[in-house]
């Protein structure tokens, strides 16, 4: 498989789309690097060594964004600003 043993950084990994992307990449054998910002990560992995989670990363800060992508073979951007009409 293409992603087997590749390190993939996922922005927005604790969101709805990011969670689905991570689950799919884990099934393909990828090593995941993701982050939390507000919501906790909701991934069920058989092998916790396949996921590196950086806590409380704010991608609006350049140093935090660099931490997330450092060492990654690929980056998948799933993060976004959440706006609520209220």
Coordinates of N, CA and C in Angstrom, one line a residue, residues 2-83:
X2 N 0.4 2.3 -0.6 CA 1.1 3.5 -0.8 C 1.6 4.2 0.5
X3 N 0.7 4.2 1.5 CA 1.0 4.9 2.7 C 1.7 4.0 3.8
X4 N 1.9 2.8 3.5 CA 2.5 1.9 4.5 C 3.8 2.4 5.0
X5 N 3.9 2.6 6.4 CA 5.1 3.1 7.1 C 5.5 4.5 6.7
X6 N 4.6 5.3 6.0 CA 4.9 6.7 5.8 C 4.3 7.5 6.9
X7 N 5.0 8.6 7.3 CA 4.5 9.5 8.3 C 3.7 10.5 7.7
X8 N 2.4 10.6 8.1 CA 1.4 11.5 7.5 C 1.0 12.5 8.6
X9 N 1.2 13.8 8.5 CA 0.7 14.8 9.4 C -0.7 15.2 9.0
X10 N -1.6 15.1 10.0 CA -3.0 15.5 9.7 C -3.4 16.7 10.6
X11 N -3.7 17.8 9.9 CA -4.2 18.9 10.7 C -5.7 18.7 10.9
X12 N -6.2 19.1 12.0 CA -7.7 18.9 12.3 C -8.0 17.4 12.5
X13 N -7.1 16.7 13.1 CA -7.3 15.3 13.3 C -8.4 15.0 14.3
X14 N -8.8 15.9 15.2 CA -9.8 15.7 16.1 C -11.2 16.1 15.6
X15 N -11.3 16.6 14.4 CA -12.5 16.9 13.8 C -13.2 15.8 13.0
X16 N -14.4 16.0 12.5 CA -15.1 14.9 11.8 C -14.4 14.4 10.6
X17 N -13.9 15.3 9.7 CA -13.2 14.9 8.5 C -11.9 14.3 8.9
X18 N -11.1 14.9 9.7 CA -9.8 14.5 10.1 C -9.8 13.1 10.7
X19 N -10.9 12.8 11.6 CA -11.0 11.5 12.2 C -11.2 10.4 11.1
X20 N -12.0 10.7 10.1 CA -12.2 9.7 9.0 C -10.9 9.5 8.2
X21 N -10.2 10.5 8.0 CA -8.9 10.4 7.2 C -7.9 9.6 8.0
X22 N -7.8 9.9 9.3 CA -6.9 9.1 10.1 C -7.2 7.7 10.1
X23 N -8.5 7.3 10.4 CA -8.9 5.9 10.4 C -8.5 5.2 9.1
X24 N -8.8 5.9 7.9 CA -8.5 5.3 6.7 C -6.9 5.1 6.5
X25 N -6.2 6.1 6.9 CA -4.7 6.0 6.7 C -4.1 4.9 7.7
X26 N -4.7 4.8 8.9 CA -4.2 3.7 9.8 C -4.5 2.3 9.2
X27 N -5.6 2.2 8.5 CA -5.9 0.9 7.8 C -4.9 0.6 6.7
X28 N -4.4 1.7 6.1 CA -3.4 1.5 5.1 C -1.9 1.4 5.6
X29 N -1.8 1.4 6.9 CA -0.4 1.2 7.5 C 0.4 2.5 7.7
X30 N -0.2 3.6 7.6 CA 0.5 4.9 7.8 C 0.8 5.1 9.3
X31 N 1.8 5.9 9.5 CA 2.2 6.4 10.9 C 1.6 7.8 10.9
X32 N 0.8 8.1 11.9 CA 0.0 9.4 11.9 C 0.7 10.3 12.9
X33 N 0.8 11.6 12.5 CA 1.1 12.7 13.5 C 0.0 13.7 13.4
X34 N -0.7 13.9 14.5 CA -1.8 14.9 14.5 C -1.8 15.7 15.7
X35 N -2.8 16.4 16.0 CA -2.8 17.4 17.1 C -4.2 17.5 17.7
X36 N -4.3 18.1 18.9 CA -5.5 18.5 19.4 C -5.5 20.0 19.6
X37 N -6.6 20.6 19.5 CA -6.7 22.1 19.8 C -7.7 22.3 20.9
X38 N -8.9 22.0 20.6 CA -10.0 22.2 21.5 C -10.6 20.8 21.9
X39 N -10.9 20.0 20.8 CA -11.6 18.7 21.0 C -10.5 17.6 21.2
X40 N -10.9 16.6 22.0 CA -9.9 15.5 22.1 C -10.0 14.6 20.9
X41 N -8.9 13.8 20.7 CA -8.8 12.9 19.6 C -9.7 11.7 19.8
X42 N -10.5 11.3 18.8 CA -11.5 10.2 19.0 C -11.1 9.1 18.0
X43 N -9.9 8.6 18.2 CA -9.4 7.5 17.3 C -9.2 6.3 18.1
X44 N -9.7 5.1 17.6 CA -9.5 3.9 18.3 C -8.4 3.1 17.4
X45 N -7.2 3.0 18.0 CA -6.2 2.3 17.3 C -5.8 1.0 18.0
X46 N -5.5 0.0 17.3 CA -4.9 -1.2 17.9 C -3.5 -1.0 18.4
X47 N -2.8 -0.1 17.8 CA -1.4 0.1 18.1 C -1.1 1.6 18.3
X48 N -1.0 2.0 19.5 CA -0.9 3.4 19.8 C 0.5 4.0 19.3
X49 N 1.4 3.1 18.9 CA 2.7 3.6 18.4 C 2.5 4.1 17.0
X50 N 1.3 3.9 16.4 CA 1.1 4.4 15.0 C 0.5 5.8 15.0
X51 N 0.3 6.4 16.2 CA -0.2 7.7 16.3 C 0.6 8.6 17.3
X52 N 1.1 9.7 16.8 CA 1.7 10.7 17.6 C 0.8 11.9 17.7
X53 N 0.4 12.3 18.9 CA -0.5 13.3 19.1 C 0.2 14.5 19.9
X54 N 0.2 15.6 19.2 CA 0.7 16.9 19.9 C -0.5 17.6 20.5
X55 N -0.4 17.8 21.8 CA -1.5 18.4 22.5 C -1.5 19.9 22.4
X56 N -2.7 20.5 22.3 CA -3.0 21.9 22.4 C -2.2 22.7 21.3
X57 N -2.2 22.3 20.1 CA -1.5 23.0 19.0 C -2.5 24.0 18.4
X58 N -2.0 25.2 18.2 CA -2.8 26.2 17.5 C -2.1 26.5 16.1
X59 N -2.7 26.1 15.1 CA -2.1 26.2 13.7 C -2.1 27.6 13.3
X60 N -2.6 28.6 14.0 CA -2.5 30.0 13.6 C -1.1 30.5 14.1
X61 N -0.4 29.7 14.9 CA 0.9 30.1 15.3 C 1.9 29.3 14.5
X62 N 2.8 30.0 13.8 CA 3.8 29.3 12.9 C 4.6 28.3 13.6
X63 N 5.1 28.5 14.8 CA 5.9 27.5 15.4 C 5.1 26.2 15.7
X64 N 3.9 26.3 16.1 CA 3.0 25.2 16.3 C 2.8 24.4 15.0
X65 N 2.5 25.1 13.9 CA 2.3 24.5 12.6 C 3.6 23.7 12.2
X66 N 4.8 24.3 12.4 CA 6.0 23.7 12.1 C 6.2 22.4 12.9
X67 N 5.8 22.4 14.1 CA 5.9 21.2 15.0 C 5.1 20.1 14.4
X68 N 3.9 20.4 13.9 CA 3.0 19.4 13.3 C 3.6 18.7 12.1
X69 N 4.2 19.5 11.2 CA 4.6 18.9 9.9 C 6.1 18.4 9.9
X70 N 6.8 18.7 11.0 CA 8.2 18.3 11.1 C 8.3 16.8 10.9
X71 N 9.1 16.4 10.0 CA 9.4 15.0 9.8 C 8.3 14.2 9.0
X72 N 7.3 14.9 8.5 CA 6.2 14.2 7.8 C 6.6 13.9 6.3
X73 N 6.2 12.8 5.8 CA 6.4 12.5 4.4 C 5.2 13.2 3.6
X74 N 4.1 13.3 4.2 CA 2.9 13.9 3.6 C 2.1 14.7 4.6
X75 N 1.4 15.7 4.2 CA 0.6 16.5 5.0 C -0.8 16.5 4.4
X76 N -1.8 16.2 5.3 CA -3.2 16.3 4.8 C -3.9 17.3 5.7
X77 N -4.4 18.4 5.1 CA -5.0 19.5 5.8 C -6.5 19.3 5.9
X78 N -7.0 19.1 7.2 CA -8.4 18.9 7.4 C -8.9 19.9 8.4
X79 N -8.1 20.8 8.9 CA -8.5 21.8 9.9 C -9.2 22.9 9.3
X80 N -10.0 23.6 10.1 CA -10.7 24.8 9.6 C -11.3 25.5 10.8
X81 N -11.6 26.7 10.6 CA -12.3 27.5 11.7 C -13.7 27.1 11.8
X82 N -14.1 26.9 13.0 CA -15.5 26.5 13.3 C -16.3 27.8 13.6
X83 N -17.3 28.0 12.8 CA -18.2 29.2 13.1 C -19.6 28.7 13.4

